[in-house]
CSV table of C-alpha atoms in Angstrom, one decimal:
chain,number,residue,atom,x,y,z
A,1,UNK,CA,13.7,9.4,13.3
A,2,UNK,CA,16.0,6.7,11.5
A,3,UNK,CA,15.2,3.6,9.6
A,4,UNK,CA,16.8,1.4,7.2
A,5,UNK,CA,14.4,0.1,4.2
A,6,UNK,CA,14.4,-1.9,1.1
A,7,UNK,CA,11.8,-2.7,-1.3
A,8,UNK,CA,12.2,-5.1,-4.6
A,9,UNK,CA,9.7,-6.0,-7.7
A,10,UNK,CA,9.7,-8.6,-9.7
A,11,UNK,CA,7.2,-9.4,-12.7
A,12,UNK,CA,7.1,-13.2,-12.6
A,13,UNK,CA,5.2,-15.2,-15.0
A,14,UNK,CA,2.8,-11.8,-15.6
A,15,UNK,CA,2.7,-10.2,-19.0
A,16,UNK,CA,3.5,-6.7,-16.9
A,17,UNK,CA,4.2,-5.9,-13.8
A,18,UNK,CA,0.8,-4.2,-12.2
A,19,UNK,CA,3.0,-3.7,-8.8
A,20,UNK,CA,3.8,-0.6,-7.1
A,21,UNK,CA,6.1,0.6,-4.0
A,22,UNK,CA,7.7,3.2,-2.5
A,23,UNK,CA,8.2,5.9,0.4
A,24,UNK,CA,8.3,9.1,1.6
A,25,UNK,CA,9.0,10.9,4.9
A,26,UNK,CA,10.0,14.1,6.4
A,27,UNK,CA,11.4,14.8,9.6
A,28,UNK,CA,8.8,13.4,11.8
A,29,UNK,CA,7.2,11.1,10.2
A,30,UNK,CA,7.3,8.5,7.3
A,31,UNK,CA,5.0,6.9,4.8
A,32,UNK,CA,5.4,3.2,3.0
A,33,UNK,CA,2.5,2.4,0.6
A,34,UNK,CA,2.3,0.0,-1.8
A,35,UNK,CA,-0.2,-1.1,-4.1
A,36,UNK,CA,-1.3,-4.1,-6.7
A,37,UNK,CA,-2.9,-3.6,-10.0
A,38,UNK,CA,-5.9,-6.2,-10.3
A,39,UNK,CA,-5.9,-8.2,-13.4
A,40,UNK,CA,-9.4,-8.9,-15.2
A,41,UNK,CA,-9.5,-5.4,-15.5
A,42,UNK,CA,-8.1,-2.8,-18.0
A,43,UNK,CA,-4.8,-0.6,-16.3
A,44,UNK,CA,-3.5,-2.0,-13.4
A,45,UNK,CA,-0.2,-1.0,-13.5
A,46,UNK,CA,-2.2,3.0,-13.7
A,47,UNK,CA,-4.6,2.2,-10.6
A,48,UNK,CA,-1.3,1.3,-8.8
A,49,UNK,CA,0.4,4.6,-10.0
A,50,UNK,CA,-2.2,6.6,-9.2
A,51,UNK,CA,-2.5,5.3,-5.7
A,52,UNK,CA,1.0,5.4,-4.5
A,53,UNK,CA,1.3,9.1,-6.1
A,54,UNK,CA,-2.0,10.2,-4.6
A,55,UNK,CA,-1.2,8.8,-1.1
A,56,UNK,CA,2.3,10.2,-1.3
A,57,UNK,CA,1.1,13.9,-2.6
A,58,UNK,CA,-1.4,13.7,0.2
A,59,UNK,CA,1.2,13.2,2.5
A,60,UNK,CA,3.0,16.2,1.3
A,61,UNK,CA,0.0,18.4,1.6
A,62,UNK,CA,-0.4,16.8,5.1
A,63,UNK,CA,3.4,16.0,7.0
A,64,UNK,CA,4.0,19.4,8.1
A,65,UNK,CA,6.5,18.0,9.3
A,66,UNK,CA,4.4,15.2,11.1
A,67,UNK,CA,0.5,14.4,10.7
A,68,UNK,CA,-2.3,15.8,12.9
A,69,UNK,CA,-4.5,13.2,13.0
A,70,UNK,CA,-3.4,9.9,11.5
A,71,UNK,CA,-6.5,8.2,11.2
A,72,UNK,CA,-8.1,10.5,9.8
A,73,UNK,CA,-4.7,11.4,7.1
A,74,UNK,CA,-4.7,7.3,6.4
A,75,UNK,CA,-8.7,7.2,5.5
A,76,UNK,CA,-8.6,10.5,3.6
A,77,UNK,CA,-5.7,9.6,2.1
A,78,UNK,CA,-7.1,6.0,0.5
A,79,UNK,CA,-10.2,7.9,-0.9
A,80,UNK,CA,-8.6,10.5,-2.3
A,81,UNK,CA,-6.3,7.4,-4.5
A,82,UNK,CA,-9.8,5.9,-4.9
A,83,UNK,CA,-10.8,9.2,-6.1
A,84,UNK,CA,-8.5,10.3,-8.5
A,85,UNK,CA,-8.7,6.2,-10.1
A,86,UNK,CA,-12.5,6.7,-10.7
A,87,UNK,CA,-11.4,10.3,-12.1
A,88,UNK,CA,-8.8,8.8,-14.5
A,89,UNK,CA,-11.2,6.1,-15.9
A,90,UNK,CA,-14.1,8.6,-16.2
A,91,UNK,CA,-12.0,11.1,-18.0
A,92,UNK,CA,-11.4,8.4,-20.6
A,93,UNK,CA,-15.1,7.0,-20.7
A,94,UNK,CA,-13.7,4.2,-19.7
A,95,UNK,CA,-16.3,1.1,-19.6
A,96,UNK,CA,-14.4,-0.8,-17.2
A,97,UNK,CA,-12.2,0.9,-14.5
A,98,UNK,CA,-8.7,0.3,-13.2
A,99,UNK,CA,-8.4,-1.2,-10.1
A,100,UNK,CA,-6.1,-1.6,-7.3
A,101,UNK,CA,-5.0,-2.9,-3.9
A,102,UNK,CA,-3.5,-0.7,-1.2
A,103,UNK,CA,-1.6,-1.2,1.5
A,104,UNK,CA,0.0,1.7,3.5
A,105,UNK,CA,2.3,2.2,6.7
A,106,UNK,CA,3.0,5.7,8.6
A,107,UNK,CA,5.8,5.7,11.1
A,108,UNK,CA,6.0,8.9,13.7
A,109,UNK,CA,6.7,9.7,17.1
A,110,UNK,CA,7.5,6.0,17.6
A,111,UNK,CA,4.2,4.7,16.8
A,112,UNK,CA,3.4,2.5,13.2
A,113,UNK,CA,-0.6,3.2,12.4
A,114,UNK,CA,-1.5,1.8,8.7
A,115,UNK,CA,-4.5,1.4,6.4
A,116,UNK,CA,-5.5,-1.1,4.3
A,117,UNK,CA,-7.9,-2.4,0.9
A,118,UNK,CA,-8.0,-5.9,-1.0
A,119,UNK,CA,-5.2,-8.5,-0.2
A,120,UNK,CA,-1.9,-6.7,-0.3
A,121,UNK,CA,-0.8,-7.0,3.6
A,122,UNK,CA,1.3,-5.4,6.5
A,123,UNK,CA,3.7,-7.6,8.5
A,124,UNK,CA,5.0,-6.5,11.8
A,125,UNK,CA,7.7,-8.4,13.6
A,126,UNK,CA,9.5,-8.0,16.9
A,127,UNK,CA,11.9,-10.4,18.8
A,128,UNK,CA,11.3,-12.8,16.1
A,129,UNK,CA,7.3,-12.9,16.5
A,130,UNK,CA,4.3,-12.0,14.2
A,131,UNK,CA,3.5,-9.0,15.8
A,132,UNK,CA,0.6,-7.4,13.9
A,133,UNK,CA,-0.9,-9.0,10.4
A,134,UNK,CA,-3.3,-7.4,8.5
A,135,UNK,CA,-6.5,-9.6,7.1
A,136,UNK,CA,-7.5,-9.2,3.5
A,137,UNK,CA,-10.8,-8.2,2.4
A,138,UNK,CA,-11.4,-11.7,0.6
A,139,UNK,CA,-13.8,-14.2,1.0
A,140,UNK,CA,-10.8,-16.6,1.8
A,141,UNK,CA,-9.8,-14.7,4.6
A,142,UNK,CA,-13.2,-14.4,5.9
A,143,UNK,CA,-13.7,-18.1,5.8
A,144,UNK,CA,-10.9,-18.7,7.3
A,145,UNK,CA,-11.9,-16.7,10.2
A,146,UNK,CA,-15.4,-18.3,10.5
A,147,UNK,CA,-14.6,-22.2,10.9
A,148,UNK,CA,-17.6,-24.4,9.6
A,149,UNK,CA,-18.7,-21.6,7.4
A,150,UNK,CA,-18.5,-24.5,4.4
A,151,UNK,CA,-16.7,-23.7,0.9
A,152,UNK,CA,-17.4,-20.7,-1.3
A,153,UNK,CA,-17.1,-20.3,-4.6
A,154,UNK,CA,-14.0,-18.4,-5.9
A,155,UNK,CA,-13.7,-17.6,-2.6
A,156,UNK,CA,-9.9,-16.1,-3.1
A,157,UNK,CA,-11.8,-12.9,-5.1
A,158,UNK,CA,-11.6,-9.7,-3.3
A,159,UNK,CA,-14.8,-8.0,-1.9
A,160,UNK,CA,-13.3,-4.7,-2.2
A,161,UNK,CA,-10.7,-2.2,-3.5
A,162,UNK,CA,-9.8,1.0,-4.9
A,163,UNK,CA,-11.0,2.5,-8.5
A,164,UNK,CA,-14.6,-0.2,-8.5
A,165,UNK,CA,-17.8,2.1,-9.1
A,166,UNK,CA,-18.6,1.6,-5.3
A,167,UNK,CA,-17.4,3.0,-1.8
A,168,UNK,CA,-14.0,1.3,-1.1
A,169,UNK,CA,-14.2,-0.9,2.6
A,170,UNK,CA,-10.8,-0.3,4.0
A,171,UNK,CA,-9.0,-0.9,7.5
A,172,UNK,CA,-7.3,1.4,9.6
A,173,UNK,CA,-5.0,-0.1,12.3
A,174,UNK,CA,-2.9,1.0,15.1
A,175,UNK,CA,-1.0,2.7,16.9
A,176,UNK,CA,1.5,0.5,17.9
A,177,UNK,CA,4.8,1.8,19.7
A,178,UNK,CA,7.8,0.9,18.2
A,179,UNK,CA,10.9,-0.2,19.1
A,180,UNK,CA,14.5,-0.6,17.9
A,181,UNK,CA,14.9,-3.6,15.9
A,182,UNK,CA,11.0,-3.8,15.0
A,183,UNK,CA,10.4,-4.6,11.6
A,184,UNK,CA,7.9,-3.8,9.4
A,185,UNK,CA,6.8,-5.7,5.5
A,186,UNK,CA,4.6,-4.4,3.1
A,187,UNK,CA,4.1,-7.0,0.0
A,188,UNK,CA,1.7,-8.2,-2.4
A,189,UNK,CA,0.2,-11.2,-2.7
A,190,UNK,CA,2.5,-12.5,-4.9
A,191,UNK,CA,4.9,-13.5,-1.8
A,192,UNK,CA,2.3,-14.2,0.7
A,193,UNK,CA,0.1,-16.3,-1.8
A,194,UNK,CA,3.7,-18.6,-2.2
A,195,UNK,CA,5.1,-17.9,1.2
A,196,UNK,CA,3.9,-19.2,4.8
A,197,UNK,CA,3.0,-16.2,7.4
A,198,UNK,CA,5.9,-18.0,9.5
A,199,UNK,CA,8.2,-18.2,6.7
A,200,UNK,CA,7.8,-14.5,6.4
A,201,UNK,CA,8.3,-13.3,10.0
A,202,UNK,CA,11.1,-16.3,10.2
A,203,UNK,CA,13.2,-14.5,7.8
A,204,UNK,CA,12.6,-11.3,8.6
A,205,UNK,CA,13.4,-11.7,12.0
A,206,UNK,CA,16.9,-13.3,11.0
A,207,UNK,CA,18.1,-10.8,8.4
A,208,UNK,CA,18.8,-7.2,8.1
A,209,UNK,CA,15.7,-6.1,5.5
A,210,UNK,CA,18.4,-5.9,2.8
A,211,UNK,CA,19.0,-9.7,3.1
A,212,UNK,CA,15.7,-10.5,4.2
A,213,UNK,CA,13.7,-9.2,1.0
A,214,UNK,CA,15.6,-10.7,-1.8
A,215,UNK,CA,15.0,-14.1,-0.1
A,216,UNK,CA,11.6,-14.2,0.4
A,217,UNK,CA,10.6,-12.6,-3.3
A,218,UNK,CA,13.4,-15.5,-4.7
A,219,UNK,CA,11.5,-18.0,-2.8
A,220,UNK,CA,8.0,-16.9,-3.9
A,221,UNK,CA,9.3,-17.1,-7.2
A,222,UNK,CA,10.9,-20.3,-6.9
A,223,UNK,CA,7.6,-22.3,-5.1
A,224,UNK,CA,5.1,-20.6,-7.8
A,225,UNK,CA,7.5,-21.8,-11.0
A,226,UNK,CA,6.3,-20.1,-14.0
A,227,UNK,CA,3.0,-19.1,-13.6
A,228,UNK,CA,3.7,-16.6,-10.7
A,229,UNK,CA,2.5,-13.4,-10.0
A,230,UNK,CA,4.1,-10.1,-9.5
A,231,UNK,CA,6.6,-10.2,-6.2
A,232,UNK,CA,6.6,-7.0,-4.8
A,233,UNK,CA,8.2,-6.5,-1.2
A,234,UNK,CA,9.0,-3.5,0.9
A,235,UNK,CA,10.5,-4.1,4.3
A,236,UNK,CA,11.9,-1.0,6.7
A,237,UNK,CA,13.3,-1.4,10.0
A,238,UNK,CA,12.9,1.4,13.1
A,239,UNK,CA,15.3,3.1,14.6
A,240,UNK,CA,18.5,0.6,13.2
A,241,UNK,CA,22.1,1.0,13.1
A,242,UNK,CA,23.5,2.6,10.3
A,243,UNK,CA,26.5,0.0,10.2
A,244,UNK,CA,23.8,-2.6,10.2
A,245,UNK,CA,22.1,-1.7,7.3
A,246,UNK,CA,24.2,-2.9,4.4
A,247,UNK,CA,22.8,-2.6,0.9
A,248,UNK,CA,19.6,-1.0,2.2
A,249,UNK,CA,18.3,2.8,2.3
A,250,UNK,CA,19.5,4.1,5.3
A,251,UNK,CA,17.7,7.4,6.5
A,252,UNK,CA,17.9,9.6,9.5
A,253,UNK,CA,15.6,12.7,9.2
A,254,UNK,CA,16.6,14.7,12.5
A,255,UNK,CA,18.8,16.9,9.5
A,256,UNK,CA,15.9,18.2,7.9
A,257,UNK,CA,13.9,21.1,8.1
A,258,UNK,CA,10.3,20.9,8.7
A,259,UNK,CA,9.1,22.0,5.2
A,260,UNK,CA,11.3,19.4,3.4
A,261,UNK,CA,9.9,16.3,1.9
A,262,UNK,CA,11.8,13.4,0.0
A,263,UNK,CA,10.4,10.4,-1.8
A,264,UNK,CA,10.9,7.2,-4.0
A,265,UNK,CA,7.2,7.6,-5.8
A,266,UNK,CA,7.6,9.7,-8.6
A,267,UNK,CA,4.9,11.5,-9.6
A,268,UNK,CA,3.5,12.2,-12.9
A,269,UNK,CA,3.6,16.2,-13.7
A,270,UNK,CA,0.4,15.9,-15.9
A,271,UNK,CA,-1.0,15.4,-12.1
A,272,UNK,CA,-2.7,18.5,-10.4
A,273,UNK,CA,-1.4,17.5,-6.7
A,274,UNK,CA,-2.8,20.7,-5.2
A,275,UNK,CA,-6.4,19.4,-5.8
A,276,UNK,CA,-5.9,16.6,-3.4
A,277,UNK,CA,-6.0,18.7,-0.5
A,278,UNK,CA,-9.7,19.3,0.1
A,279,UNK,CA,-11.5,15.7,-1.1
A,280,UNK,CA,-14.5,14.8,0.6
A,281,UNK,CA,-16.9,12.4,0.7
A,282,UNK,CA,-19.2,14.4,-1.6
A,283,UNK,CA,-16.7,14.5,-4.0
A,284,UNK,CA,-15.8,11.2,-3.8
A,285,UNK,CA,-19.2,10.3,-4.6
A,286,UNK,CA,-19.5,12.9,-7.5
A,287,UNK,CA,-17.1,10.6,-9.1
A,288,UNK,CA,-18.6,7.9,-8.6
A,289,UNK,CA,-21.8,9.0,-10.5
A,290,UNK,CA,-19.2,10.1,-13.1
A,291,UNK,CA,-17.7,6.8,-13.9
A,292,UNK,CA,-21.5,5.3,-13.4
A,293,UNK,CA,-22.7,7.6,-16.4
A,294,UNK,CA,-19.8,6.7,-18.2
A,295,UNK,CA,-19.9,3.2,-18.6
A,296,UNK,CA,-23.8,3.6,-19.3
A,297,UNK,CA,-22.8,5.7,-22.4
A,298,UNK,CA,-20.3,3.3,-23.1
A,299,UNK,CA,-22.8,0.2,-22.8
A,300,UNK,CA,-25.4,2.3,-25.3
A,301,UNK,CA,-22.4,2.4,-28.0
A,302,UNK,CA,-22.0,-1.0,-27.7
């Protein structure tokens, strides 16, 4: 397994940057994930955190050295970030939680399978085509795919995503078989909210992802002006040529053993990551009535 990838930030006209990104990957199979903090509530930039090192320590548990069942890993994985957000904020007696998006890619055996919740998106381009696209759990998307449906109110506010007091609605989407030269985006809304689907896939498809990333997050930049949002990109290409992939990360895995494991998302060590392994539904609920109980002692102080 080999691929080149690149990933950039940028805080924009925000206060603080509430985006995260990174990846991980053993020898058989990678992970991308990134997530945005939701402003209007407290701790973004910790929601987004907390995903990308929950999904990533999930992995570990997991990529031994490739996933059993990815559908299953991708779903598990999500509510177990979901999880440990509702934990953090409950811990704290928190009376509103942190919140985040998620977006998240896993590459083995030449097949891309990913797994989304709220508005941060997957792009998937091959021979200069919009491949695969994922659709945001918004009321704008959903609109848009029900023409005649008439204008809704606020209707670019997410219906779902991880750390809210109820069951998270999330995607799971794949496989599709890759190819050499397929490339594959993760970003936030920040770029897609400024930069047209075609845009994207045009220059994706026309640079090598170190080239092709700078651009788009500059242009995003550029067309909000001074009120826009976080830009956060991450873009990797399959199975590229090492003396094509300039100023980006270039990885081939075939060198290490199957109990190694390598990634960008650092993690905090006040995290427990062996108690990830064995989440369940039950437990996810548990928290739930945790975080529930908490804000109703909160609301008595008050």
């Amino acid at each position: 397994m080999k691929f080149s990838v690149f990933q950039l930030s940028r805080q924009g006209g925000r206060p603080i940057n509430e985006d995260r990104a990174g990846y991980s990957y053993t020898r058989e199979a990678g992970l991308f994930v990134l997530a945005d903090g939701m402003g209007g509530h407290p701790e973004g930039e910790v929601a987004s955190q907390l995903a990308l090192q929950t999904i990533s320590g999930y992995f570990q548990t997991h990529a031994k050295p490739k996933v059993t069942d990815v559908s299953n890993f991708l779903a598990a994985g999500l509510m177990a970030a979901h999880h440990q957000i509702i934990h953090y904020a409950s811990e704290r007696g928190m009376f509103d939680t942190p919140r985040t998006t998620l977006v998240a890619a896993l590459a083995q055996e030449d097949e891309l399978h990913w797994v989304h919740c709220g508005d941060s998106r997957m792009y998937l381009v091959r021979d200069g085509k919009l491949l695969e696209r994922t659709r945001d759990h918004s009321y704008l998307e959903a609109q848009s795919r029900a023409p005649g449906s008439g204008d809704v109110s606020n209707r670019n506010i997410l219906f779902t995503c991880l750390g809210a007091t109820v069951r998270p609605m999330f995607d799971v989407g794949g496989p599709v078989r890759m190819r050499p030269g397929d490339k594959m985006l993760l970003c936030s809304d920040g770029l897609w909210g400024s930069v047209s689907d075609e845009d994207i896939t045009a220059t994706l498809a026309a640079h090598p992802v170190d080239e092709a990333v700078p651009q788009l997050v500059e242009q995003a930049l550029k067309v909000a002006g001074s009120k826009s949002d976080n830009v956060t990109v991450v873009a990797m290409e399959w199975q590229t040529d090492p003396a094509q992939a300039g100023e980006a990360d270039f990885t081939e895995t075939e060198m290490l053993d199957d109990d190694d494991f390598a990634s960008t998302i650092q993690a905090d060590p006040g995290e427990d990551m062996d108690d990830l392994e064995d989440m369940d539904n039950d437990a996810i609920e548990r928290s739930i009535a945790e975080i529930n109980a908490a804000i109703q002692r909160t609301a008595r102080k008050h």
